[in-house]
mmCIF file of N, CA and C in Angstrom:
data_model
loop_
_atom_site.group_PDB
_atom_site.id
_atom_site.type_symbol
_atom_site.label_atom_id
_atom_site.label_comp_id
_atom_site.label_asym_id
_atom_site.label_seq_id
_atom_site.Cartn_x
_atom_site.Cartn_y
_atom_site.Cartn_z
ATOM 1 N N UNK J 27 97.744 106.529 93.844
ATOM 2 C CA UNK J 27 97.731 105.404 92.930
ATOM 3 C C UNK J 27 97.541 104.132 93.763
ATOM 4 N N UNK J 28 96.591 103.325 93.379
ATOM 5 C CA UNK J 28 96.341 102.076 94.088
ATOM 6 C C UNK J 28 97.279 100.990 93.587
ATOM 7 N N UNK J 29 97.285 99.876 94.290
ATOM 8 C CA UNK J 29 98.121 98.748 93.882
ATOM 9 C C UNK J 29 97.730 98.271 92.486
ATOM 10 N N UNK J 30 96.461 98.221 92.187
ATOM 11 C CA UNK J 30 96.002 97.783 90.867
ATOM 12 C C UNK J 30 96.437 98.775 89.795
ATOM 13 N N UNK J 31 96.314 100.091 90.061
ATOM 14 C CA UNK J 31 96.760 101.093 89.099
ATOM 15 C C UNK J 31 98.246 100.943 88.817
ATOM 16 N N UNK J 32 99.029 100.693 89.862
ATOM 17 C CA UNK J 32 100.473 100.563 89.705
ATOM 18 C C UNK J 32 100.824 99.356 88.828
ATOM 19 N N UNK J 33 100.091 98.270 88.953
ATOM 20 C CA UNK J 33 100.374 97.070 88.173
ATOM 21 C C UNK J 33 100.178 97.307 86.681
ATOM 22 N N UNK J 34 99.290 98.218 86.303
ATOM 23 C CA UNK J 34 99.006 98.489 84.896
ATOM 24 C C UNK J 34 99.651 99.775 84.398
ATOM 25 N N UNK J 35 100.397 100.460 85.254
ATOM 26 C CA UNK J 35 101.061 101.702 84.855
ATOM 27 C C UNK J 35 102.169 101.384 83.853
ATOM 28 N N UNK J 36 102.384 102.256 82.864
ATOM 29 C CA UNK J 36 103.451 102.023 81.886
ATOM 30 C C UNK J 36 104.814 101.940 82.573
ATOM 31 N N UNK J 37 105.630 101.019 82.105
ATOM 32 C CA UNK J 37 106.990 100.870 82.620
ATOM 33 C C UNK J 37 107.958 101.562 81.675
ATOM 34 N N UNK J 38 109.108 101.922 82.179
ATOM 35 C CA UNK J 38 110.108 102.611 81.371
ATOM 36 C C UNK J 38 111.361 101.777 81.162
ATOM 37 N N UNK J 39 111.370 100.539 81.672
ATOM 38 C CA UNK J 39 112.534 99.661 81.528
ATOM 39 C C UNK J 39 112.069 98.274 81.089
ATOM 40 N N UNK J 40 112.720 97.748 80.077
ATOM 41 C CA UNK J 40 112.524 96.374 79.634
ATOM 42 C C UNK J 40 113.918 95.805 79.438
ATOM 43 N N UNK J 41 114.379 94.944 80.348
ATOM 44 C CA UNK J 41 115.749 94.435 80.253
ATOM 45 C C UNK J 41 116.071 93.889 78.863
ATOM 46 N N UNK J 42 117.197 94.318 78.322
ATOM 47 C CA UNK J 42 117.643 93.842 77.017
ATOM 48 C C UNK J 42 117.065 94.579 75.825
ATOM 49 N N UNK J 43 116.174 95.557 76.057
ATOM 50 C CA UNK J 43 115.550 96.299 74.959
ATOM 51 C C UNK J 43 115.746 97.794 75.188
ATOM 52 N N UNK J 44 116.248 98.484 74.175
ATOM 53 C CA UNK J 44 116.364 99.947 74.216
ATOM 54 C C UNK J 44 115.024 100.499 73.735
ATOM 55 N N UNK J 45 114.179 100.934 74.661
ATOM 56 C CA UNK J 45 112.831 101.388 74.305
ATOM 57 C C UNK J 45 112.830 102.555 73.333
ATOM 58 N N UNK J 46 113.886 103.344 73.301
ATOM 59 C CA UNK J 46 113.950 104.476 72.381
ATOM 60 C C UNK J 46 114.293 104.040 70.951
ATOM 61 N N UNK J 47 114.650 102.762 70.767
ATOM 62 C CA UNK J 47 115.002 102.262 69.436
ATOM 63 C C UNK J 47 113.999 101.247 68.897
ATOM 64 N N UNK J 48 112.860 101.095 69.560
ATOM 65 C CA UNK J 48 111.822 100.168 69.099
ATOM 66 C C UNK J 48 111.326 100.620 67.727
ATOM 67 N N UNK J 49 111.174 99.665 66.804
ATOM 68 C CA UNK J 49 110.720 99.992 65.447
ATOM 69 C C UNK J 49 109.195 100.107 65.405
ATOM 70 N N UNK J 50 108.691 100.645 64.313
ATOM 71 C CA UNK J 50 107.250 100.774 64.115
ATOM 72 C C UNK J 50 106.575 99.404 64.184
ATOM 73 N N UNK J 51 107.174 98.404 63.529
ATOM 74 C CA UNK J 51 106.606 97.057 63.513
ATOM 75 C C UNK J 51 106.563 96.442 64.914
ATOM 76 N N UNK J 52 107.586 96.717 65.728
ATOM 77 C CA UNK J 52 107.604 96.222 67.097
ATOM 78 C C UNK J 52 106.549 96.947 67.939
ATOM 79 N N UNK J 53 106.413 98.242 67.754
ATOM 80 C CA UNK J 53 105.435 99.024 68.520
ATOM 81 C C UNK J 53 104.004 98.612 68.180
ATOM 82 N N UNK J 54 103.773 98.177 66.949
ATOM 83 C CA UNK J 54 102.435 97.752 66.518
ATOM 84 C C UNK J 54 102.132 96.296 66.864
ATOM 85 N N UNK J 55 103.132 95.547 67.356
ATOM 86 C CA UNK J 55 102.920 94.157 67.718
ATOM 87 C C UNK J 55 103.047 93.193 66.562
ATOM 88 N N UNK J 56 103.659 93.633 65.469
ATOM 89 C CA UNK J 56 103.858 92.772 64.313
ATOM 90 C C UNK J 56 105.151 91.980 64.422
ATOM 91 N N UNK J 57 106.128 92.539 65.158
ATOM 92 C CA UNK J 57 107.428 91.888 65.346
ATOM 93 C C UNK J 57 107.748 91.850 66.834
ATOM 94 N N UNK J 58 108.523 90.862 67.220
ATOM 95 C CA UNK J 58 108.918 90.679 68.614
ATOM 96 C C UNK J 58 109.725 91.886 69.097
ATOM 97 N N UNK J 59 109.380 92.415 70.262
ATOM 98 C CA UNK J 59 110.118 93.540 70.834
ATOM 99 C C UNK J 59 111.502 93.115 71.317
ATOM 100 N N UNK J 60 111.695 91.817 71.520
ATOM 101 C CA UNK J 60 112.978 91.331 72.028
ATOM 102 C C UNK J 60 113.944 90.938 70.895
ATOM 103 N N UNK J 61 113.462 90.139 69.921
ATOM 104 C CA UNK J 61 114.369 89.606 68.895
ATOM 105 C C UNK J 61 114.034 90.080 67.480
ATOM 106 N N UNK J 62 112.945 90.812 67.304
ATOM 107 C CA UNK J 62 112.509 91.381 66.025
ATOM 108 C C UNK J 62 111.974 90.344 65.035
ATOM 109 N N UNK J 63 111.714 89.110 65.470
ATOM 110 C CA UNK J 63 111.109 88.101 64.591
ATOM 111 C C UNK J 63 109.640 88.442 64.360
ATOM 112 N N UNK J 64 109.105 88.020 63.209
ATOM 113 C CA UNK J 64 107.682 88.184 62.934
ATOM 114 C C UNK J 64 106.893 87.359 63.941
ATOM 115 N N UNK J 65 105.866 87.962 64.550
ATOM 116 C CA UNK J 65 105.085 87.266 65.561
ATOM 117 C C UNK J 65 103.971 86.445 64.937
ATOM 118 N N UNK J 66 103.970 85.149 65.221
ATOM 119 C CA UNK J 66 102.883 84.275 64.821
ATOM 120 C C UNK J 66 102.145 83.778 66.059
ATOM 121 N N UNK J 67 102.852 83.638 67.154
ATOM 122 C CA UNK J 67 102.281 83.327 68.473
ATOM 123 C C UNK J 67 103.010 84.254 69.440
ATOM 124 N N UNK J 68 102.261 84.932 70.302
ATOM 125 C CA UNK J 68 102.915 85.959 71.092
ATOM 126 C C UNK J 68 102.487 85.964 72.554
ATOM 127 N N UNK J 69 103.220 86.783 73.336
ATOM 128 C CA UNK J 69 102.922 86.996 74.755
ATOM 129 C C UNK J 69 103.119 88.471 75.055
ATOM 130 N N UNK J 70 102.278 89.003 75.911
ATOM 131 C CA UNK J 70 102.357 90.408 76.290
ATOM 132 C C UNK J 70 103.505 90.625 77.254
ATOM 133 N N UNK J 71 104.348 91.616 76.969
ATOM 134 C CA UNK J 71 105.431 91.981 77.871
ATOM 135 C C UNK J 71 104.990 93.040 78.866
ATOM 136 N N UNK J 72 103.984 93.817 78.498
ATOM 137 C CA UNK J 72 103.494 94.897 79.344
ATOM 138 C C UNK J 72 103.380 96.178 78.550
ATOM 139 N N UNK J 73 103.066 97.238 79.232
ATOM 140 C CA UNK J 73 102.932 98.551 78.613
ATOM 141 C C UNK J 73 104.145 99.387 78.998
ATOM 142 N N UNK J 74 104.729 100.056 78.003
ATOM 143 C CA UNK J 74 105.967 100.795 78.222
ATOM 144 C C UNK J 74 105.897 102.185 77.614
ATOM 145 N N UNK J 75 106.717 103.085 78.148
ATOM 146 C CA UNK J 75 106.917 104.413 77.569
ATOM 147 C C UNK J 75 108.410 104.709 77.577
ATOM 148 N N UNK J 76 108.819 105.618 76.705
ATOM 149 C CA UNK J 76 110.218 106.045 76.638
ATOM 150 C C UNK J 76 110.247 107.562 76.504
ATOM 151 N N UNK J 77 111.391 108.146 76.803
ATOM 152 C CA UNK J 77 111.543 109.592 76.713
ATOM 153 C C UNK J 77 111.581 110.073 75.266
ATOM 154 N N UNK J 78 112.021 109.198 74.346
ATOM 155 C CA UNK J 78 112.120 109.572 72.936
ATOM 156 C C UNK J 78 111.765 108.359 72.087
ATOM 157 N N UNK J 79 111.564 108.582 70.801
ATOM 158 C CA UNK J 79 111.250 107.492 69.887
ATOM 159 C C UNK J 79 109.754 107.263 69.758
ATOM 160 N N UNK J 80 109.367 106.079 69.313
ATOM 161 C CA UNK J 80 107.960 105.758 69.064
ATOM 162 C C UNK J 80 107.148 105.535 70.328
ATOM 163 N N UNK J 81 107.799 105.278 71.461
ATOM 164 C CA UNK J 81 107.073 104.911 72.677
ATOM 165 C C UNK J 81 106.913 106.064 73.657
ATOM 166 N N UNK J 82 106.727 107.272 73.167
ATOM 167 C CA UNK J 82 106.510 108.394 74.087
ATOM 168 C C UNK J 82 105.109 108.372 74.683
ATOM 169 N N UNK J 83 104.215 107.604 74.104
ATOM 170 C CA UNK J 83 102.884 107.346 74.667
ATOM 171 C C UNK J 83 102.878 105.902 75.167
ATOM 172 N N UNK J 84 102.099 105.579 76.197
ATOM 173 C CA UNK J 84 102.053 104.195 76.673
ATOM 174 C C UNK J 84 101.699 103.228 75.531
ATOM 175 N N UNK J 85 102.532 102.198 75.343
ATOM 176 C CA UNK J 85 102.381 101.254 74.248
ATOM 177 C C UNK J 85 102.588 99.834 74.756
ATOM 178 N N UNK J 86 101.684 98.917 74.392
ATOM 179 C CA UNK J 86 101.855 97.503 74.721
ATOM 180 C C UNK J 86 102.925 96.924 73.809
ATOM 181 N N UNK J 87 103.854 96.163 74.387
ATOM 182 C CA UNK J 87 104.871 95.465 73.602
ATOM 183 C C UNK J 87 104.652 93.969 73.727
ATOM 184 N N UNK J 88 104.906 93.266 72.632
ATOM 185 C CA UNK J 88 104.677 91.829 72.535
ATOM 186 C C UNK J 88 105.980 91.134 72.159
ATOM 187 N N UNK J 89 106.104 89.872 72.560
ATOM 188 C CA UNK J 89 107.287 89.076 72.250
ATOM 189 C C UNK J 89 106.853 87.693 71.802
ATOM 190 N N UNK J 90 107.821 86.920 71.330
ATOM 191 C CA UNK J 90 107.555 85.545 70.912
ATOM 192 C C UNK J 90 106.907 84.775 72.059
ATOM 193 N N UNK J 91 105.959 83.891 71.726
ATOM 194 C CA UNK J 91 105.264 83.103 72.743
ATOM 195 C C UNK J 91 106.255 82.252 73.532
ATOM 196 N N UNK J 92 107.189 81.644 72.848
ATOM 197 C CA UNK J 92 108.261 80.945 73.533
ATOM 198 C C UNK J 92 109.344 81.986 73.797
ATOM 199 N N UNK J 93 109.802 82.103 75.013
ATOM 200 C CA UNK J 93 110.828 83.126 75.288
ATOM 201 C C UNK J 93 111.993 83.047 74.307
ATOM 202 N N UNK J 94 112.256 84.134 73.647
ATOM 203 C CA UNK J 94 113.303 84.178 72.624
ATOM 204 C C UNK J 94 114.652 84.540 73.222
ATOM 205 N N UNK J 95 114.648 85.157 74.429
ATOM 206 C CA UNK J 95 115.896 85.479 75.112
ATOM 207 C C UNK J 95 115.791 85.076 76.540
#
């Protein structure tokens, strides 16, 4: 794995978020992965996977454009 591949590899930890409890709306980018607010302006948190739940496949998660936490 190259340095570039590693930078885009799915992560399994997002501080403050239980990846196994992410909702469908959060996984689809409709709601903030951090605070669950409806997203009108957003920022990419990265790509994540979890052992169980909706994120067993690599999934991009989004959060409020202004840091919510």
